[in-house]
Amino acid sequence: MNIPEPSMLLDEEIYSRQLYVLGPLAMERIQKAKVLLSGLKGLGAEVAKNLVLMGIGSLTLHDPHPTCWSDLAAQVFLSENDLEKNRADASQKHLAQLNEAVQVFVHTGDITEDLLLNFQVVVLTASKLEEQLKVGTLCHKHGICFVVADVRGLVGQLFCDFGEDFIVQDPTESEPLTAAIQHISQGSPGILTLRREDNRNSFCDGDLVTFSGIEGMVELNGCSPRPIHVQEDGSLEIGDTTTFSRYLHGGIIIEVKRSKTVIHEPLNIALHQPRMVAQNHQQAHRAHCLHQAFCALHKFQQLHGRLPQPWDHADAEIVVGLAQALEPLKGREEEPLDEALLRTIALSSAGDLSPMAAILGAVAAQEVLKAISRKFMPLDQWLYFDALDCLPEDSLPNPEDCAPRGCRYDGQIAVFGAGFQKKLSLQHYFLVGTGAIGCELLKDFALVGLGAGGCGGVTIADMDHVELSNLSRQFLFRTHDVGRPKAEVAAEAAQKLNPDLRVTPFIRSLDPTTEHIFGDNFFSNIDGVVAALDSFPARHYVAARCTHYLKPLLEAGTQGTWGSASVFIPHVTEVYSGPVSASASEDVPHPVCTGRYFPSTAEHSLQWARNEFEALFQLSAKTINQQACTSLADMDRQQILTLLRLGVLGQRPQTWQDCVVWALGQWQFCFHYGIIQLLKHFPPDKVLEDGTPFWSSPKQCPQPLEFDTNQDMHLLYVLAAANLYAQMHGIPGSSDQTALRELLKLPQPDPQHLSLIFTNNLELTWTSAEFGPEMLKKLQEALEVWDKFPPLKPLMFEKDDSNFHMDFVTAAASLRSQNYGIIPFNYSQSKRIVGQIIPAIATTTAAVAGLVGLELYKVVYGARPLSAFRHSYLHLAENNFMRWVPSAPATQMFNCLKWTSWDRLKVPAGQPERTLESLLAHLQEQHGLRVRMLLYDQALLYSARWSSQKQAQHLSLRVTELVQQVTGQVPEPGLQVLVLELSCEGEEDEMAFPLLHYEL
């Protein structure tokens, strides 16, 4: 079989999130890769889906078996119409539609040695052990990376053999460490001191480094990697620098990542001497029991020609006996197998579950990508995963309830029974967010039959629309869906996967503005909430609604190859308590003086550049357009200076060349004249009153730049600024850099507005002086003239690659960093930070959705103890997998009252409605609480510290009247509860009383 060469074109917009994780070199290798995948049951389909979404060059499918009913519970590309059809043939067209850049073929013959030579990676799923050993031996012989993946009910297995000298060129997900240099001594060893703000960089003994941008000791620039030794004070020994030139200024130290060599055993050896991924001895012992269980299941299938029947105790005992008869694993001779564990595995092994296929399929696909890209460490060599905690502890299913029904859920019924399947179908769940994780969850809901019968259903809410960059992860969307609401598209796609699934889409966000839609009536009719959100504030809001309405919450999140899934059950687990934002300082702006005049980090420069964009191309345009109702007297100096920079004292631009002249003037103002002016006020040798230099860490003394058309970043700034200025004025722009470079070589007129700023008003930038009346008068007159022209177009920042927005911000930030000797961000880093883009890949997304699906089984089953539930964390790049029991809710006490975060005080309004005085008396009589303050929606309804007269005015009012009087709001019709906050006499500082639910 001859596999055509794949296309080499990379659509950076489609793969933008993935590029942040893998990088361009890895993506280039992935696009060239040819992969053979054998086995298209649920697990194989998941592997295929992930690989196609992530853009491998070609995928060849192989499966000699026809589709049967049990396949449909986990195989996303098969339906009732495909019964008796070949699984690979039926799946091929659907996989090809996921990504037009990926070639998807079907191989119908046997897997031969000649066939294998066409591929870099071969993956076997749902295969017999004999086939695994045969193919594994051939792959090891020819240096072909080999992956085996298998799922039996609630247990999964993964094996990797990448050969005996597989080189991992980039073992970790982290970027190479970089730091700015403060000083380098001459000596043996030379001592390098980092700038104080860069001491946080965690260089380690033995790290290899190189250098760039050093002035003076230029021998280090671009040198071969040097090992370092970290001293106690954080300085670095960098080897002999005795013969080098004296260090003068600047430079950065750059970590050089080391490659690692992996040695894998072939399957025929690794089968009896397995190396397991395990965190501790207990996990290792369980993994070895699972290993022997899989071997016993293979033996059972070899002897009987089938797998054990669902929950057939006779078959299970045979499997246990076969496992115990196996030769003990090397190094584990003294450890007895766990018979109960083996028995449970055998009883449930006939099942095929969507969440398990999603998890193992994601990890297997990630291993394939590691083999292709040589990025991230591969497994060493076996991974076992089990979710037997999904089974109820009190009453296990019986064979009759788990027998096949000839329906699409047979694979799931084989594990949990028909009674549980009925329960799943009657659930009504609310999915918040239909992005990458949301799409995966909807797929799982369709396959497991959540809300697919009776009065069940799934409601989804998302206000976003499909973008091109979504297509490499959000597999329910296609190219023709770009621009459509995600919720609508996802609902239509999910119903195609399972026509019985009832999906109601809302093109809305879930926040305080939509509480009239998602209020008391809505939440009273749902059984639980699943959150697939990419911001912590949104998660906090959803979690608060679930706590208020006592609804189970399942939530998941990813960043690159990191992922997590959590479950929160009323009165059983803790409540959600994630961070308020992605980082503690994410939403805290840098001090204006730091960002404007004294930046010390690349983040400062980037924030300054983002502010420049907003001031020059958005706010100033709005000010000019609204000048009739805007007084200059109300503006601060910086706003007026920005108007001057915009050119309002001169003529409006008429041509592209006018825009170029203006952009060049901005370059000179920001990166040359502005720095010279700053140094006039704060000279390099300036000393403070206490004798310390003014320019001491973290402040860096800047250097003015000289404009050079041969410097790419200089040219990019002018190109972007000129185009943005042209867009504001409705003038055609240009992206021709060659023509721009030639234009800039010609003598340029001195822009009138900048001449005025430099000669008369630049002083105002560094002092507290104000603009004089004459200047303000000229400016007002100029604004009135500009107002006679068509209005300017304010530019709202967008992170697209084709509108010059990111070009301007990246170039401005880079040049600012050059002024101050700061290591700048590159374009990709700048776009990710400014655009608040979360790096993401399909594998992690699918894995966390599967982990949520496992917890969903437990929640739907009902009345499970805390020990049954699991929070989960994974890091696919470093083969880190953890699941643990959540914490129980913390109990608080005050007097005789005990409560957790799930509890609330319930007080009926009564007929006729009670007064505030009656409410306070009730709280004291029933709960021993003497209320000190009472609030509704942060409005104070009562305070014990008020005067007796003011208290009396409030105490006599009915509670709803009081709320209306204080807030000015009339309670919404149909509102069932007023939620009141209270504090009481004698409470401790950290105490948080339960919310008071005043039931109307």
PDB file of N, CA, C and O in Angstrom, residues 611-621 642 645-646 662 666 670 717 725 728 808:
ATOM      1  N   ASN A 611      -1.773  49.942  25.930  1.00  0.00           N
ATOM      2  CA  ASN A 611      -2.342  51.250  26.271  1.00  0.00           C
ATOM      3  C   ASN A 611      -2.136  52.251  25.134  1.00  0.00           C
ATOM      4  O   ASN A 611      -2.997  53.098  24.875  1.00  0.00           O
ATOM      5  N   GLU A 612      -0.955  52.161  24.469  1.00  0.00           N
ATOM      6  CA  GLU A 612      -0.696  53.036  23.326  1.00  0.00           C
ATOM      7  C   GLU A 612      -1.745  52.820  22.235  1.00  0.00           C
ATOM      8  O   GLU A 612      -2.263  53.775  21.653  1.00  0.00           O
ATOM      9  N   PHE A 613      -2.025  51.572  21.937  1.00  0.00           N
ATOM     10  CA  PHE A 613      -3.029  51.268  20.913  1.00  0.00           C
ATOM     11  C   PHE A 613      -4.371  51.897  21.277  1.00  0.00           C
ATOM     12  O   PHE A 613      -5.002  52.570  20.457  1.00  0.00           O
ATOM     13  N   GLU A 614      -4.782  51.689  22.499  1.00  0.00           N
ATOM     14  CA  GLU A 614      -6.085  52.195  22.915  1.00  0.00           C
ATOM     15  C   GLU A 614      -6.131  53.718  22.885  1.00  0.00           C
ATOM     16  O   GLU A 614      -7.126  54.313  22.437  1.00  0.00           O
ATOM     17  N   ALA A 615      -5.052  54.357  23.348  1.00  0.00           N
ATOM     18  CA  ALA A 615      -5.043  55.826  23.407  1.00  0.00           C
ATOM     19  C   ALA A 615      -5.022  56.439  22.013  1.00  0.00           C
ATOM     20  O   ALA A 615      -5.777  57.373  21.716  1.00  0.00           O
ATOM     21  N   LEU A 616      -4.160  55.914  21.132  1.00  0.00           N
ATOM     22  CA  LEU A 616      -3.979  56.528  19.816  1.00  0.00           C
ATOM     23  C   LEU A 616      -5.113  56.215  18.850  1.00  0.00           C
ATOM     24  O   LEU A 616      -5.532  57.091  18.081  1.00  0.00           O
ATOM     25  N   PHE A 617      -5.612  54.993  18.871  1.00  0.00           N
ATOM     26  CA  PHE A 617      -6.500  54.560  17.796  1.00  0.00           C
ATOM     27  C   PHE A 617      -7.943  54.330  18.229  1.00  0.00           C
ATOM     28  O   PHE A 617      -8.784  54.049  17.392  1.00  0.00           O
ATOM     29  N   GLN A 618      -8.220  54.419  19.510  1.00  0.00           N
ATOM     30  CA  GLN A 618      -9.596  54.229  19.961  1.00  0.00           C
ATOM     31  C   GLN A 618     -10.113  55.443  20.729  1.00  0.00           C
ATOM     32  O   GLN A 618     -11.029  56.129  20.277  1.00  0.00           O
ATOM     33  N   LEU A 619      -9.520  55.725  21.886  1.00  0.00           N
ATOM     34  CA  LEU A 619     -10.044  56.789  22.752  1.00  0.00           C
ATOM     35  C   LEU A 619      -9.926  58.159  22.107  1.00  0.00           C
ATOM     36  O   LEU A 619     -10.844  58.986  22.213  1.00  0.00           O
ATOM     37  N   SER A 620      -8.794  58.441  21.435  1.00  0.00           N
ATOM     38  CA  SER A 620      -8.630  59.760  20.813  1.00  0.00           C
ATOM     39  C   SER A 620      -9.646  59.970  19.700  1.00  0.00           C
ATOM     40  O   SER A 620     -10.183  61.070  19.518  1.00  0.00           O
ATOM     41  N   ALA A 621      -9.934  58.897  18.926  1.00  0.00           N
ATOM     42  CA  ALA A 621     -10.933  59.013  17.861  1.00  0.00           C
ATOM     43  C   ALA A 621     -12.311  59.296  18.440  1.00  0.00           C
ATOM     44  O   ALA A 621     -13.069  60.132  17.916  1.00  0.00           O
ATOM     45  N   THR A 642      -2.094  63.100  23.905  1.00  0.00           N
ATOM     46  CA  THR A 642      -2.442  62.094  22.901  1.00  0.00           C
ATOM     47  C   THR A 642      -3.142  62.741  21.710  1.00  0.00           C
ATOM     48  O   THR A 642      -2.896  62.365  20.552  1.00  0.00           O
ATOM     49  N   ARG A 645      -0.524  64.258  19.656  1.00  0.00           N
ATOM     50  CA  ARG A 645       0.191  63.220  18.916  1.00  0.00           C
ATOM     51  C   ARG A 645      -0.615  62.742  17.715  1.00  0.00           C
ATOM     52  O   ARG A 645      -0.052  62.321  16.700  1.00  0.00           O
ATOM     53  N   LEU A 646      -1.933  62.776  17.849  1.00  0.00           N
ATOM     54  CA  LEU A 646      -2.781  62.324  16.745  1.00  0.00           C
ATOM     55  C   LEU A 646      -2.719  63.282  15.565  1.00  0.00           C
ATOM     56  O   LEU A 646      -3.089  62.921  14.455  1.00  0.00           O
ATOM     57  N   TRP A 662       3.297  60.321   9.635  1.00  0.00           N
ATOM     58  CA  TRP A 662       2.786  60.371  11.022  1.00  0.00           C
ATOM     59  C   TRP A 662       3.343  59.196  11.839  1.00  0.00           C
ATOM     60  O   TRP A 662       3.780  59.374  12.979  1.00  0.00           O
ATOM     61  N   GLN A 666       5.681  59.086  15.249  1.00  0.00           N
ATOM     62  CA  GLN A 666       5.369  58.386  16.506  1.00  0.00           C
ATOM     63  C   GLN A 666       6.549  57.543  16.964  1.00  0.00           C
ATOM     64  O   GLN A 666       6.855  57.460  18.152  1.00  0.00           O
ATOM     65  N   CYS A 670       8.343  58.098  20.591  1.00  0.00           N
ATOM     66  CA  CYS A 670       8.321  57.081  21.649  1.00  0.00           C
ATOM     67  C   CYS A 670       9.700  56.523  21.971  1.00  0.00           C
ATOM     68  O   CYS A 670      10.036  56.329  23.146  1.00  0.00           O
ATOM     69  N   TYR A 717       6.778  48.476  13.132  1.00  0.00           N
ATOM     70  CA  TYR A 717       6.055  49.496  13.898  1.00  0.00           C
ATOM     71  C   TYR A 717       5.476  50.551  12.951  1.00  0.00           C
ATOM     72  O   TYR A 717       4.280  50.901  13.043  1.00  0.00           O
ATOM     73  N   TYR A 725      -3.542  54.206  11.465  1.00  0.00           N
ATOM     74  CA  TYR A 725      -3.889  55.634  11.296  1.00  0.00           C
ATOM     75  C   TYR A 725      -4.724  55.813  10.034  1.00  0.00           C
ATOM     76  O   TYR A 725      -5.705  56.573  10.013  1.00  0.00           O
ATOM     77  N   MET A 728      -8.302  54.619  10.625  1.00  0.00           N
ATOM     78  CA  MET A 728      -9.087  55.604  11.368  1.00  0.00           C
ATOM     79  C   MET A 728      -9.651  56.673  10.449  1.00  0.00           C
ATOM     80  O   MET A 728     -10.776  57.149  10.641  1.00  0.00           O
ATOM     81  N   PHE A 808       1.166  46.059  15.691  1.00  0.00           N
ATOM     82  CA  PHE A 808       1.514  47.307  16.385  1.00  0.00           C
ATOM     83  C   PHE A 808       1.914  47.030  17.830  1.00  0.00           C
ATOM     84  O   PHE A 808       2.946  47.520  18.305  1.00  0.00           O
TER      85      PHE A 808
END
